[in-house]
Coordinates of C-alpha atoms in Angstrom, one line a residue:
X1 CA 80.6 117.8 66.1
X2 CA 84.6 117.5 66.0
X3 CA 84.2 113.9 66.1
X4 CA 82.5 114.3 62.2
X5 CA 85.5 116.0 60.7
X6 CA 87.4 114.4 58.0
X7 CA 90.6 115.2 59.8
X8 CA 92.5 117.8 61.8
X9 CA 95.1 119.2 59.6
X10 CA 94.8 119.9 55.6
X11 CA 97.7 116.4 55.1
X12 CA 95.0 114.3 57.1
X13 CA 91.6 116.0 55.2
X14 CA 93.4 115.6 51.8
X15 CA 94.0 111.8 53.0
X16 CA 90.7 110.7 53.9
X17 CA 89.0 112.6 50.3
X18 CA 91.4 110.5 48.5
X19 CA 90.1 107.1 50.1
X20 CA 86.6 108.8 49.9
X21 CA 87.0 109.3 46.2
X22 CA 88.9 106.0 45.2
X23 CA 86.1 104.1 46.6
X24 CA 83.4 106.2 45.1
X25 CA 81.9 105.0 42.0
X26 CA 82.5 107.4 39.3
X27 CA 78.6 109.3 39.1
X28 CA 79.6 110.1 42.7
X29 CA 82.4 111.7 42.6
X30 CA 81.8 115.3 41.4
X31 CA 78.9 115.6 44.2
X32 CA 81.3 114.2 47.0
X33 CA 84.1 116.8 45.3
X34 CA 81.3 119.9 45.7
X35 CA 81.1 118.9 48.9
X36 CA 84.4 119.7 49.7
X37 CA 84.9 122.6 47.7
X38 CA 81.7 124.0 48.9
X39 CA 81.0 123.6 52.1
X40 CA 77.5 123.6 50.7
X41 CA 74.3 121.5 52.3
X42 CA 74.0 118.3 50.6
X43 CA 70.9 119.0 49.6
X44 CA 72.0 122.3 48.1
X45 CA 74.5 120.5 45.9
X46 CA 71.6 117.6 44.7
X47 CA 69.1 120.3 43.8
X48 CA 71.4 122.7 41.3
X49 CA 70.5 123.2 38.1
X50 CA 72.2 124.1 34.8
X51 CA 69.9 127.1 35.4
X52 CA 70.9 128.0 38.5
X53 CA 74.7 128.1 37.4
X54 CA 76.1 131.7 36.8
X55 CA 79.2 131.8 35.3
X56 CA 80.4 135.6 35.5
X57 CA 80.7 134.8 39.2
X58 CA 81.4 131.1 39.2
X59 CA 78.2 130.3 41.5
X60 CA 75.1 128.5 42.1
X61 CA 72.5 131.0 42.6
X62 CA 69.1 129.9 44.5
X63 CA 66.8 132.6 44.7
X64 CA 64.6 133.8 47.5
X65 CA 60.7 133.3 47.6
X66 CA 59.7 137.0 46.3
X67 CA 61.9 135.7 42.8
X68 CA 62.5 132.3 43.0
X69 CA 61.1 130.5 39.4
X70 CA 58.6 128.0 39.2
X71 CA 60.7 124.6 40.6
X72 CA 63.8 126.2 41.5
X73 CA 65.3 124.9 44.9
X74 CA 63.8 126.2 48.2
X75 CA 67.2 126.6 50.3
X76 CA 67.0 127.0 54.0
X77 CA 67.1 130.5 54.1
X78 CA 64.8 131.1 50.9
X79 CA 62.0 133.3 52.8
X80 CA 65.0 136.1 53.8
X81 CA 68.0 136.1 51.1
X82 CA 69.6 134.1 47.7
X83 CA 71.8 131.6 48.8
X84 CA 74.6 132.1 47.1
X85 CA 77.3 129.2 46.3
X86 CA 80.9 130.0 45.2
X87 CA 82.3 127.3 43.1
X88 CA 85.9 126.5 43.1
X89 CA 88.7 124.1 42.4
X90 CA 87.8 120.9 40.4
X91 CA 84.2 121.5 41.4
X92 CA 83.7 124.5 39.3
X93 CA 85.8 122.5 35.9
X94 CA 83.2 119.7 37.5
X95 CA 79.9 121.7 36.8
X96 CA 80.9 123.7 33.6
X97 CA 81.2 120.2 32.2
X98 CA 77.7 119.2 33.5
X99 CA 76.1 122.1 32.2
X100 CA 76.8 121.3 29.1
X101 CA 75.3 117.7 29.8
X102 CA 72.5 118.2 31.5
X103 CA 70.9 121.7 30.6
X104 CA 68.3 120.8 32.1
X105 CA 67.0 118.7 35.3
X106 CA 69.5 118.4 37.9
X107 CA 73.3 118.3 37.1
X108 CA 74.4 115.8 39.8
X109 CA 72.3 112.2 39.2
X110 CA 72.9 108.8 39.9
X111 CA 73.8 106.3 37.5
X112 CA 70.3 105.7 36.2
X113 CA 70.4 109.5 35.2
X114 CA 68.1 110.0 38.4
X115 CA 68.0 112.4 40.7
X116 CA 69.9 112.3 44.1
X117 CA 67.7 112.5 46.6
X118 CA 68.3 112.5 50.9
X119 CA 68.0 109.0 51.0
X120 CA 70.5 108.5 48.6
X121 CA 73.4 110.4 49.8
X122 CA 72.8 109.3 53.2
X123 CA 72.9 105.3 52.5
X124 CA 75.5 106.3 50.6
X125 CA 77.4 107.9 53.2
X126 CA 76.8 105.2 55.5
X127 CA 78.4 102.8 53.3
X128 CA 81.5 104.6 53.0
X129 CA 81.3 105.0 56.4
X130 CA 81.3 101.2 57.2
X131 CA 83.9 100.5 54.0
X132 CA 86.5 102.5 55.3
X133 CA 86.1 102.1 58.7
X134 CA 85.3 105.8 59.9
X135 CA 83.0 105.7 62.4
X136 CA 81.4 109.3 62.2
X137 CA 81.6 109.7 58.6
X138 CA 78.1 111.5 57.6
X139 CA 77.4 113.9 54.4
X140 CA 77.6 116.6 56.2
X141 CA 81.1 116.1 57.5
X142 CA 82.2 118.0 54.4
X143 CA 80.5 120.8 55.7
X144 CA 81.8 120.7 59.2
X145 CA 84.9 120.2 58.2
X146 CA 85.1 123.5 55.6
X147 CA 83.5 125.6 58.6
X148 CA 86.6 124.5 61.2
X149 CA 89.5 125.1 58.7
X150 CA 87.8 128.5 57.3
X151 CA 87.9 129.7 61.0
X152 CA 91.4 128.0 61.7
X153 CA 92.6 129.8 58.9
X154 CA 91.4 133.5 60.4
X155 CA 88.4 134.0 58.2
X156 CA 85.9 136.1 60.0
X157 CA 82.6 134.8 61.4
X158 CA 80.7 136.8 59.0
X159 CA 82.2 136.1 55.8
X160 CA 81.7 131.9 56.5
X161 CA 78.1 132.5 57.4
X162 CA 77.8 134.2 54.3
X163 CA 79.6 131.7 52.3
X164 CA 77.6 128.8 54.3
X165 CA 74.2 130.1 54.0
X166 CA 73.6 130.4 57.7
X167 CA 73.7 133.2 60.2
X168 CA 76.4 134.4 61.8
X169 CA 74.7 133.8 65.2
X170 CA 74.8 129.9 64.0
X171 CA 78.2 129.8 63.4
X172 CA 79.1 131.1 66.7
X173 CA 76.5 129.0 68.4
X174 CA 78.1 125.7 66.5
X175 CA 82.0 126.8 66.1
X176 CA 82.3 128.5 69.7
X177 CA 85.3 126.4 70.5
X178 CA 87.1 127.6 67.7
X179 CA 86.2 131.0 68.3
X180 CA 87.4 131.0 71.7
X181 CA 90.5 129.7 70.6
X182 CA 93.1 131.7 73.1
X183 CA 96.3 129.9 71.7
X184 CA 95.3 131.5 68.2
X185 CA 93.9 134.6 69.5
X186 CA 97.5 135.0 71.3
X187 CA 99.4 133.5 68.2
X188 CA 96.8 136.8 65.5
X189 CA 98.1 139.3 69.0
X190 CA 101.6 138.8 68.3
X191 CA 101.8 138.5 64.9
X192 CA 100.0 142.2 64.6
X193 CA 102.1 143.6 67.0
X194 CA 104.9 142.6 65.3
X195 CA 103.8 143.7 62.1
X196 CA 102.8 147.1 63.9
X197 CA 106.2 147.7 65.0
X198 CA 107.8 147.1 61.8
X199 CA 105.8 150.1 60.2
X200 CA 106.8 151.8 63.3
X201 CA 110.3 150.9 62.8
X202 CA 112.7 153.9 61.5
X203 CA 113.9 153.7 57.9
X204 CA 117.9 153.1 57.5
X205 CA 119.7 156.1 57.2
X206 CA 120.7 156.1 53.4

């Protein structure tokens, strides 16, 4: 819900990761920082691998059922498609780094060198959440709040489901508002019409 989001705007997002992160004790921080980057389940995040890491394309790979190896990550959508992960910004420096670390077992672990499992990010989560005073603070706000501003910022419904690992019958079920968004459907209207009649537009005479 809209209520989960880490802000409105990229000043007020960029505000509340930076009280996230100061907080956060320092095995935290590159899992809450894929989160942002992501957009990715937190689940998807806990269970990568130094395996699953590709580096030609900068991605987390999990594979489907009909090739997936012996104790690779099941991901939501494992019995149809890979899911897929691009890794950008400090996240991708982040897991380069823990690659080299932890070649194998998971690369994101608590301070005991332990996995993260649900329970862990959640409590977690739910401490922040009572530290700094933000009500609706849950791990998955990262992820609801990467779906809004990909749409706010005109990406196309198919290309964030793709990117999310979800369908792009989801997206539209759970972003609807966004999509019927007439102020920004009128603002994409006249900013093509405009750019339509400047290719119309005769050239000056030389």
């Amino acid at each position: 819900g809209a209520e989960a989001l880490l802000g409105t705007n990229a000043a007020e997002i960029e505000a509340a990761h930076a009280k996230i992160m100061a907080v956060s004790r320092a095995h935290w921080r590159p899992f809450i920082q894929a989160l942002k980057d992501t957009g990715a389940r937190p689940g998807e995040i806990a269970g990568a691998t130094a395996a699953d890491f590709k580096p030609d394309m900068g991605a987390f790979v999990f594979h489907k059922e009909s090739n997936r190896r012996r104790g690779q990550f099941s991901h939501k959508t494992s019995k149809s498609k890979d899911r897929v992960i691009f890794l950008s910004g400090p996240t991708l420096t982040n897991v380069k780094e823990l690659v080299e670390k932890y070649p194998t077992g998971s690369l994101f672990r608590r301070k005991n060198g332990k996995n993260f499992g649900k329970v862990n990010f959640v409590d977690r989560f739910m401490k922040l959440r009572r530290r700094l005073k933000m009500p609706h603070l849950t791990s998955y706000s990262y992820r609801h709040t990467f779906a809004t501003e990909m749409l706010k910022a005109g990406m196309d419904v198919d290309t964030l489901a793709e990117l999310m690992g979800n369908s792009a019958m989801v997206i539209r079920l759970h972003y609807s508002h966004l999509l019927a968004d007439t102020k920004g459907l009128r603002e994409k209207l006249e900013r093509f019409k405009t750019a339509a009649a400047e290719t119309q537009r005769p050239s000056p005479a030389a």
